[in-house]
PDB file of C-alpha atoms in Angstrom:
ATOM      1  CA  UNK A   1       0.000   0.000   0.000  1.00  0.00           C
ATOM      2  CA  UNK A   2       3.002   2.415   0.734  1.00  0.00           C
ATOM      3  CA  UNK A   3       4.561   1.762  -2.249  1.00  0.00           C
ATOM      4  CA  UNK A   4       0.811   2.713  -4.109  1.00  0.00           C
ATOM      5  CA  UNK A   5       0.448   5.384  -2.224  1.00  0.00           C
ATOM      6  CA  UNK A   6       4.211   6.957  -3.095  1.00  0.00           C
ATOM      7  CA  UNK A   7       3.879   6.028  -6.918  1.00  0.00           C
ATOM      8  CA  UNK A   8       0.476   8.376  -6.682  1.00  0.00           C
ATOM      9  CA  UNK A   9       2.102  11.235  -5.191  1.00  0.00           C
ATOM     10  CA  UNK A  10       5.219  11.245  -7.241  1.00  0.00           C
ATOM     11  CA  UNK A  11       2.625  11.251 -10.591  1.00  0.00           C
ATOM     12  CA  UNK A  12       0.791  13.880  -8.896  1.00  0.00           C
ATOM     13  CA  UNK A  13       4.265  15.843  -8.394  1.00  0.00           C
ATOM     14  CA  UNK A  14       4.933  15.094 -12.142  1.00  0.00           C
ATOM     15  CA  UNK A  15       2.174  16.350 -13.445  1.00  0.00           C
ATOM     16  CA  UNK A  16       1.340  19.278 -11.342  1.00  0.00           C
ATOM     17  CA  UNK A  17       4.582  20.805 -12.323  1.00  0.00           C
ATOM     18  CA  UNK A  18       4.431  20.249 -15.985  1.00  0.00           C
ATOM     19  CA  UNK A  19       1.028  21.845 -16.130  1.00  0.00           C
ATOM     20  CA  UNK A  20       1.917  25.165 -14.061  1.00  0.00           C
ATOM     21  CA  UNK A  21       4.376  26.558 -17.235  1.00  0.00           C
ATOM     22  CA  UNK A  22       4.690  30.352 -17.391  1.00  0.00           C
ATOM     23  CA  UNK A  23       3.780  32.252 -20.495  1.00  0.00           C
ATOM     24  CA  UNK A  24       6.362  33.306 -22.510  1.00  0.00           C
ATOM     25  CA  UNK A  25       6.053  37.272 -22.645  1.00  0.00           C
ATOM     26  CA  UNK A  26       7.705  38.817 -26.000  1.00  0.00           C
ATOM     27  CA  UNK A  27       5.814  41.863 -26.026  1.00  0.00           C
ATOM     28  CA  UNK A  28       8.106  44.314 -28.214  1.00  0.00           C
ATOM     29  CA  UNK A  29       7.881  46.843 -25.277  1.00  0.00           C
ATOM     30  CA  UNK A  30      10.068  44.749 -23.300  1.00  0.00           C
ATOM     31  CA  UNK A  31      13.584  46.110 -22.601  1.00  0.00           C
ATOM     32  CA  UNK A  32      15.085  49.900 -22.152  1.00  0.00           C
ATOM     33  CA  UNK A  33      14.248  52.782 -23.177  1.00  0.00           C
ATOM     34  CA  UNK A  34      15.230  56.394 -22.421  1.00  0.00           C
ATOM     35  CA  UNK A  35      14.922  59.793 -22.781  1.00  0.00           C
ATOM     36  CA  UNK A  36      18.522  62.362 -22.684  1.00  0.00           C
ATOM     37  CA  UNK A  37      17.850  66.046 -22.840  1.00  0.00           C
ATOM     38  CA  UNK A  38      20.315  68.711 -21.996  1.00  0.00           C
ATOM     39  CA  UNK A  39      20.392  72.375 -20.766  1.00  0.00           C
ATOM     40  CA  UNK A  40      22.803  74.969 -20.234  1.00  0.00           C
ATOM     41  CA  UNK A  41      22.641  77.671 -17.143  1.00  0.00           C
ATOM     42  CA  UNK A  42      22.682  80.982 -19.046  1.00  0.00           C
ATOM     43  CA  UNK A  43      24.501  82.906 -15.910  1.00  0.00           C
ATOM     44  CA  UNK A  44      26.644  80.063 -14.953  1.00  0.00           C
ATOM     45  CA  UNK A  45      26.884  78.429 -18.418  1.00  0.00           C
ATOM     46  CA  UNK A  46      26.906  75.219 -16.836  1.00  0.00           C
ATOM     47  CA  UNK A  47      25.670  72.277 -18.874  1.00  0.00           C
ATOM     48  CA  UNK A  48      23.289  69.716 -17.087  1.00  0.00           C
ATOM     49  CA  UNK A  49      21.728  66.101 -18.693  1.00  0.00           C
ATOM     50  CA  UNK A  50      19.018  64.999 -17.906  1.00  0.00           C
ATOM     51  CA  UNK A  51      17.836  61.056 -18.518  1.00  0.00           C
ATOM     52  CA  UNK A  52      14.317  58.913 -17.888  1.00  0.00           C
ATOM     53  CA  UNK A  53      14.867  55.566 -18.313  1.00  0.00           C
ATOM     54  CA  UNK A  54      12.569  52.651 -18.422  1.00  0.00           C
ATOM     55  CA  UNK A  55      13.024  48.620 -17.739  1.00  0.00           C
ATOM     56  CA  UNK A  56      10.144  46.779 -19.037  1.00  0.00           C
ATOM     57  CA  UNK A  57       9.665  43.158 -18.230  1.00  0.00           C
ATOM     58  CA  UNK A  58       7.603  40.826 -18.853  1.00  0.00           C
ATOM     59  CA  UNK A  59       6.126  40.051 -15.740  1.00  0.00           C
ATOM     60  CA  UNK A  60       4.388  43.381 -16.601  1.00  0.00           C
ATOM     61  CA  UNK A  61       6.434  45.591 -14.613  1.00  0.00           C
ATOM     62  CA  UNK A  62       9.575  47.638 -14.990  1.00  0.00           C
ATOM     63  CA  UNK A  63      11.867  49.948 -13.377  1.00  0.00           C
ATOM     64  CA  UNK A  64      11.889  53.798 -14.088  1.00  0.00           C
ATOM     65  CA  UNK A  65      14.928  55.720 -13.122  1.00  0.00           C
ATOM     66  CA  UNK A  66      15.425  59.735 -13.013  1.00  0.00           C
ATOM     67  CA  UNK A  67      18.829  60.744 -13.696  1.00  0.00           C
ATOM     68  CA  UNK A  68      20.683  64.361 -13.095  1.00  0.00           C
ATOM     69  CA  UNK A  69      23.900  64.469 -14.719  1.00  0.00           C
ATOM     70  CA  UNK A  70      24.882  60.833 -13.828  1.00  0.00           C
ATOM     71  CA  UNK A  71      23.176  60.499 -10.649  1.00  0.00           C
ATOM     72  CA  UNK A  72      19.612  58.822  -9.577  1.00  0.00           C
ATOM     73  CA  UNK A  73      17.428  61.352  -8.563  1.00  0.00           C
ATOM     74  CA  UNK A  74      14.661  59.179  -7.828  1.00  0.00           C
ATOM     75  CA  UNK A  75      13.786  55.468  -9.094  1.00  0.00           C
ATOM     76  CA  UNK A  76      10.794  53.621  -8.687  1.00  0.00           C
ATOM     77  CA  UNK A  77       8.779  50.178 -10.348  1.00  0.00           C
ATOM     78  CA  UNK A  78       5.732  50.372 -11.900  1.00  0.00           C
ATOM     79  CA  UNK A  79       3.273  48.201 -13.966  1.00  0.00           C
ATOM     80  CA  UNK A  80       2.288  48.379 -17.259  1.00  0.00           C
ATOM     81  CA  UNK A  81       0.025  46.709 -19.603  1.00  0.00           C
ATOM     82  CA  UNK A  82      -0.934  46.835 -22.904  1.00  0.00           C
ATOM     83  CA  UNK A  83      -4.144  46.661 -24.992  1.00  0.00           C
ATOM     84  CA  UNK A  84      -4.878  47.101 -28.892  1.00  0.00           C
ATOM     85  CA  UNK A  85      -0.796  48.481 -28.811  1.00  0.00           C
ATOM     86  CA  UNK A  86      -1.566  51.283 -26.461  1.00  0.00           C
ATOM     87  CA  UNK A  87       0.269  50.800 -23.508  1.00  0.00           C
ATOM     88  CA  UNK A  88      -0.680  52.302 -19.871  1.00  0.00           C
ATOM     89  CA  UNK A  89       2.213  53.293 -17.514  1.00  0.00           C
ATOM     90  CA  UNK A  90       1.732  53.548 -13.635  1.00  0.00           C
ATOM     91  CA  UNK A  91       3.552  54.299 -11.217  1.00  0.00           C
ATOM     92  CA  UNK A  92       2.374  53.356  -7.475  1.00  0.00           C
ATOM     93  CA  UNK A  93       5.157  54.514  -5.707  1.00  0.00           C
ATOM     94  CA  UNK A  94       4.824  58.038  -6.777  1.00  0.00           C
ATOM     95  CA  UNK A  95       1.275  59.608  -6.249  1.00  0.00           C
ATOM     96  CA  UNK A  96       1.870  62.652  -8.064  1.00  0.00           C
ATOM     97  CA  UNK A  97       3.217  61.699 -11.027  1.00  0.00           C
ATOM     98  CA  UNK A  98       0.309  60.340 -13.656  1.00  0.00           C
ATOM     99  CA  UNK A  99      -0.642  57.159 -15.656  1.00  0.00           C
ATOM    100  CA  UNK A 100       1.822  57.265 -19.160  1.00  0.00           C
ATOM    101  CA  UNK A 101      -0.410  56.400 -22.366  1.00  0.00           C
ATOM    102  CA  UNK A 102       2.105  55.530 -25.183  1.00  0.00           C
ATOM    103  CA  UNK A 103       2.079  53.504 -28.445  1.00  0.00           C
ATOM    104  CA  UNK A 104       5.431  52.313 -30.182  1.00  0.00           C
ATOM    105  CA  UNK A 105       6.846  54.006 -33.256  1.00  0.00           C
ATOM    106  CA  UNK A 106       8.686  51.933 -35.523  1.00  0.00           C
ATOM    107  CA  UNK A 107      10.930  54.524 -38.331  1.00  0.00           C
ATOM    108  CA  UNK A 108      13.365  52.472 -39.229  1.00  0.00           C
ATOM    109  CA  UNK A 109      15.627  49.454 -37.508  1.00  0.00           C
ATOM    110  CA  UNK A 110      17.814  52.082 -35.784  1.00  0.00           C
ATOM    111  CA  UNK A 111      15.074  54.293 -34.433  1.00  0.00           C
ATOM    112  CA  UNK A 112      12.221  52.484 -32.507  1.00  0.00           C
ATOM    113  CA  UNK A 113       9.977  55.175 -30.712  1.00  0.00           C
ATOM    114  CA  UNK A 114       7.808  55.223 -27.744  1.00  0.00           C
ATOM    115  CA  UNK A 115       5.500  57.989 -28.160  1.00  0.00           C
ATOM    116  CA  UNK A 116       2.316  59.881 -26.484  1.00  0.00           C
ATOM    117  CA  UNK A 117      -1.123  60.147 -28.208  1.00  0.00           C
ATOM    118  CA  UNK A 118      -0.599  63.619 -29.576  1.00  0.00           C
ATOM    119  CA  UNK A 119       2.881  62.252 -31.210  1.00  0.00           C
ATOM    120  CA  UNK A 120       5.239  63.684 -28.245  1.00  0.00           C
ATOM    121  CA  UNK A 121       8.278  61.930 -27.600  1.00  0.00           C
ATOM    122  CA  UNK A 122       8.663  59.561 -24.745  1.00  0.00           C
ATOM    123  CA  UNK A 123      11.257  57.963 -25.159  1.00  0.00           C
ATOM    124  CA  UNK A 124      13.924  55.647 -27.536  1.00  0.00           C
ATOM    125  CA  UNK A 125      14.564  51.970 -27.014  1.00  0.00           C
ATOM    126  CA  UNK A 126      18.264  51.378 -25.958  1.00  0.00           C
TER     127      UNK A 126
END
């Protein structure tokens, strides 16, 4: 009866692990993207860059960084999903800043866009 009994639970091990597969995500989304923009101090001519970047994953959720010259500024995760190729942004940890709405851009191989509904720039995949 043991032996029965361990056969059973073994099978049930089996096949309880090969039916609980992940879904592969390949959303075109996933990856880096980023935003540089620069500005110079008229008084003190000084030249500061500025950088967004977003991780996707596909676990729907990402990393967004804030960078000043070099330095994080302020980083936080966020979800995003995606329906009909508009994508939806948000940001939990940070109340004031609002939901993103973007679609992707595709020009050419080098230059693959993510942009707002009025055709703003977001930001570039890396």
């Amino acid at each position: 009866m043991k032996k029965v009994f361990s056969f059973l639970t073994i099978l049930a091990i089996i096949l309880v692990s090969n039916c609980s597969r992940i879904e592969d995500n390949n959303d075109p989304v996933i990856g880096v993207w980023s935003n540089a923009t620069t500005s110079t101090n008229s008084t003190t001519q000084k030249l500061t860059t500025n950088k967004q970047e977003w991780i996707f994953n596909d676990a729907y959720l990402g990393r967004y960084h804030d960078l000043q010259n070099g330095k994080v500024i302020m980083k936080t995760d966020f979800k995003w999903s995606q329906k009909d190729g508009v994508y939806t942004i948000s940001y939990p940890g940070l109340p004031d800043k609002p939901t993103d709405t973007v679609v992707i851009v595709d020009n050419s191989p080098e230059s693959v866009l993510l942009e707002d509904p009025t055709g703003n720039l977001i930001a570039l995949r890396e």
